[in-house]
Coordinates of C-alpha atoms in Angstrom, one line a residue:
X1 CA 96.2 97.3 119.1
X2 CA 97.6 96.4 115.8
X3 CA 101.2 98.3 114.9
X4 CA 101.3 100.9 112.3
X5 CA 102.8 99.4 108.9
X6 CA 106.0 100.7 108.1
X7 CA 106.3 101.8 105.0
X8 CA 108.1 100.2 102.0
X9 CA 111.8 101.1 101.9
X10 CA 111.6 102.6 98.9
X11 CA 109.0 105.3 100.1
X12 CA 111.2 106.1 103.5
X13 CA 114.4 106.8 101.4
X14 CA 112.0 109.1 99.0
X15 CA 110.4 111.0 101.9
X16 CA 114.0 110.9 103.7
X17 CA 115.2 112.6 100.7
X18 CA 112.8 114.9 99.8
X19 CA 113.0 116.7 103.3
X20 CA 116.7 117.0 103.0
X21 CA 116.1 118.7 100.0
X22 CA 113.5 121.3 101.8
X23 CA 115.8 121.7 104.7
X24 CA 119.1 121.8 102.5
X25 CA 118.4 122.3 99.0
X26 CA 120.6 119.9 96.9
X27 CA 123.8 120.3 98.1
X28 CA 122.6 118.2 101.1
X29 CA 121.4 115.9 99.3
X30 CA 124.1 112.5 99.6
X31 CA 123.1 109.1 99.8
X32 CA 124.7 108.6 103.1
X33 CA 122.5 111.8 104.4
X34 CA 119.6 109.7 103.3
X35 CA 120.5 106.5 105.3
X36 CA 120.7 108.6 108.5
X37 CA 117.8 110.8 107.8
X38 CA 115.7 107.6 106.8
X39 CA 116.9 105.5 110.1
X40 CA 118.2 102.4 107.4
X41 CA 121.4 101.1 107.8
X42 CA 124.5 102.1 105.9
X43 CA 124.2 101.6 102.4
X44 CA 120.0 101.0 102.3
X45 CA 120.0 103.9 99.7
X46 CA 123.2 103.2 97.7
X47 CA 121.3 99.7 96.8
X48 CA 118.2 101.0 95.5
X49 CA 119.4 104.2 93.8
X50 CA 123.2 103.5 92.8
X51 CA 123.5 107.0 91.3
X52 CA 122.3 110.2 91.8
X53 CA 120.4 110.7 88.9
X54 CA 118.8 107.5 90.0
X55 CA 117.6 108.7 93.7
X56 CA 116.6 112.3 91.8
X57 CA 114.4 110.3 89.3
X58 CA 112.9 108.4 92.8
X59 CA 112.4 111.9 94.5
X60 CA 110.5 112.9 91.4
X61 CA 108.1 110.2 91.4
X62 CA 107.6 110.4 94.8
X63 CA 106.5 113.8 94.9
X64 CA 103.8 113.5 92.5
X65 CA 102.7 110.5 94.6
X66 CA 101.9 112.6 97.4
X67 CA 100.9 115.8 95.5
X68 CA 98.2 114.0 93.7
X69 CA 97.4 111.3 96.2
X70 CA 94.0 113.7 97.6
X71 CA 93.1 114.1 94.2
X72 CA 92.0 111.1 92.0
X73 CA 91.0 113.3 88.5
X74 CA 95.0 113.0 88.3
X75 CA 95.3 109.3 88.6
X76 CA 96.0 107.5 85.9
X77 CA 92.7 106.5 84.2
X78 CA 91.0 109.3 86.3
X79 CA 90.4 113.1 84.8
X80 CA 86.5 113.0 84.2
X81 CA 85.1 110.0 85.1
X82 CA 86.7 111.0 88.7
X83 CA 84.4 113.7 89.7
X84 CA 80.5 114.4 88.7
X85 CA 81.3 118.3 89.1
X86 CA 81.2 120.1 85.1
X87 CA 84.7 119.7 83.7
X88 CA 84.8 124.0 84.1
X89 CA 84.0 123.5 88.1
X90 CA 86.6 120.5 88.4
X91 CA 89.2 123.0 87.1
X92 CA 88.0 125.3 89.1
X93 CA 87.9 123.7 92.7
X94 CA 90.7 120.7 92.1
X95 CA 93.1 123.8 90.7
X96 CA 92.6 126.2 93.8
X97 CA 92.9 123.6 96.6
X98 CA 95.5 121.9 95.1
X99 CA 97.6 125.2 94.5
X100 CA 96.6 126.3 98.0
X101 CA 97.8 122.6 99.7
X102 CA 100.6 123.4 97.6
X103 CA 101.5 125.9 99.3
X104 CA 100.6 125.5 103.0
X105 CA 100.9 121.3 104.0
X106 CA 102.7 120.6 101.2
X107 CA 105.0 123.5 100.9
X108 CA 108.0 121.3 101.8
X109 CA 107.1 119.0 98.5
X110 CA 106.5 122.2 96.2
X111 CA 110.5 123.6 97.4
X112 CA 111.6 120.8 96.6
X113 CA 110.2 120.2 93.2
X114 CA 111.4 123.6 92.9
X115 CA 114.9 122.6 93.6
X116 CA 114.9 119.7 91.3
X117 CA 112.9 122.2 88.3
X118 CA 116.0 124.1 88.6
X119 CA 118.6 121.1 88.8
X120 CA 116.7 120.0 85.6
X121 CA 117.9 122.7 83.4
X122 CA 121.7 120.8 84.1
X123 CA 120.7 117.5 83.7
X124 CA 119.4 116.2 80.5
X125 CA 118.4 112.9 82.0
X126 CA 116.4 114.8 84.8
X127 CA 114.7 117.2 82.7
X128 CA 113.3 114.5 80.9
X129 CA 111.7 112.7 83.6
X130 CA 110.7 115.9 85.5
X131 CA 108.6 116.5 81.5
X132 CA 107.3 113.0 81.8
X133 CA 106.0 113.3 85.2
X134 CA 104.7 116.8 84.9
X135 CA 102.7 115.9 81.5
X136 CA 100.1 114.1 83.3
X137 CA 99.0 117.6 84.5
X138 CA 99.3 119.2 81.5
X139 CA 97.0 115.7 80.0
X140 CA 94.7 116.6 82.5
X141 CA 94.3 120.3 82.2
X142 CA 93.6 119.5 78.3
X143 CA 91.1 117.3 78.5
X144 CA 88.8 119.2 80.8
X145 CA 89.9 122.5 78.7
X146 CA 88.4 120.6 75.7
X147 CA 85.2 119.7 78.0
X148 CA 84.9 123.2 78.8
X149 CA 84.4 124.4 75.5
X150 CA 88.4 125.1 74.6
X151 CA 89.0 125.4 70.7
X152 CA 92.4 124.6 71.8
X153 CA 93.0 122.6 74.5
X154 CA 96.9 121.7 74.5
X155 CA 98.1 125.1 74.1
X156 CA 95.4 126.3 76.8
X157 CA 96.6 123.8 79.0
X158 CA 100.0 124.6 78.7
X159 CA 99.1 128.2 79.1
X160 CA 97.2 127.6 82.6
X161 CA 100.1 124.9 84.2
X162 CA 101.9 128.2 83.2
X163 CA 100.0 130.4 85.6
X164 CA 99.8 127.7 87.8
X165 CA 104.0 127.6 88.3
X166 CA 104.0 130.9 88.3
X167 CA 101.3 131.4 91.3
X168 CA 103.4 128.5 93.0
X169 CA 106.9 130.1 92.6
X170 CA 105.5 133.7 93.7
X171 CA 104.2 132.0 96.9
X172 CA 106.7 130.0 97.8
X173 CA 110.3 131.7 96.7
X174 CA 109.1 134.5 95.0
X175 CA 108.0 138.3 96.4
X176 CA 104.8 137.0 97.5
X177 CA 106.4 134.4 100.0
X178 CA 105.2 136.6 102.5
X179 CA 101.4 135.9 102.1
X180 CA 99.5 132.9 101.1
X181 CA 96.6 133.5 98.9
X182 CA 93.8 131.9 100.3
X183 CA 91.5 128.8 98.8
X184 CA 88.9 132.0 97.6
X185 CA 91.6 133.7 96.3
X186 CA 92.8 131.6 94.0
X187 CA 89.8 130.3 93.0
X188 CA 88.7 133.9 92.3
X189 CA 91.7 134.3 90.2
X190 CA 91.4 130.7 88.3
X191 CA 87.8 131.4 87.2
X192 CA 88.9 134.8 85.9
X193 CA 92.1 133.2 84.6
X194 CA 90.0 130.2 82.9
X195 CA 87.3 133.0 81.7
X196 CA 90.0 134.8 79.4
X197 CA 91.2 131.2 78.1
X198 CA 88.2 130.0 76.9
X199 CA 87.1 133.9 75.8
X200 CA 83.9 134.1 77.8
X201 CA 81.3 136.6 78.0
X202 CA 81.4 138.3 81.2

């Protein structure tokens, strides 16, 4: 039986680092935490991220690995030549199970990018990698906004990555923390949300 493949060092002090964010929030977030929660000797995480806007900037990255890595409209190079669903339906479905695996198996990635959202509004360098990283949402939203008849696209997409935070934040830290809306539920609520955007008839 062949041994599973460990994975590259880089990714182990990432996922090290983004559960001691979950469990901790960012005040337990130290490079020598990281070494221990990771299993790598002393120092492994000093060497690849000297500071800690360094190791943030790898957290970041590594969470939008594993938040898109089911989906591959959000790859690079993916969007609508991913999927043979109508560019409306791709919104529909890719929107309300990513929201929903948002919140359930990958409710430890979604606090925290929560964390770091808020640690962004104190760190100009962060908050302009967190907007990097978070445009390629906002890219894809647009262009199957425009496919779906939007008149405009980049303020509609901005409006609907809006709801989206906002259904995330409710779920997760917010008064509805309680109850997960369910894949149906949300995307009941996307295609009435999506409906107003692009002013259908109903």
């Amino acid at each position: 039986m062949t041994a599973p493949l460990t994975p590259p060092r880089p990714t182990l002090i990432a996922d090290a680092a983004i559960d001691l964010i979950a469990d901790a929030g960012l005040r337990g977030l130290t490079h020598r935490a990281v070494d221990d929660a990771s299993g790598l000797p002393a120092g492994s995480t000093s060497n690849l991220a000297r500071t800690r806007a360094a190791l943030l900037e790898l957290v970041l990255v590594r969470i939008l690995e594993r938040e898109t890595a089911d989906y591959p409209a959000f790859a690079e190079g993916g969007g609508l030549s991913a999927t043979t669903l109508p560019p409306r339906d791709l919104l529909v479905e890719v929107g309300a199970e990513a929201l929903f695996q948002a919140l359930t198996s990958g409710r430890r990635l979604t606090l925290a990018r929560l964390e770091l959202a808020l640690e962004a509004t104190r760190r100009p360098e962060l908050r302009s990698v967190y907007d990097r990283l978070g445009a390629r949402f906002t890219r894809f939203a647009a262009d199957l906004l425009a496919a779906s008849g939007s008149t405009d696209p980049e303020v509609d997409a901005r409006r609907l990555i809006r709801w989206c935070d906002g259904v995330l934040f409710n779920a997760t830290a917010g008064s509805g923390h309680w109850q997960v809306p369910m894949p149906e539920e949300l995307r009941v609520d996307l295609d009435r949300y999506l409906a107003a955007l692009l002013e259908e008839e109903r």
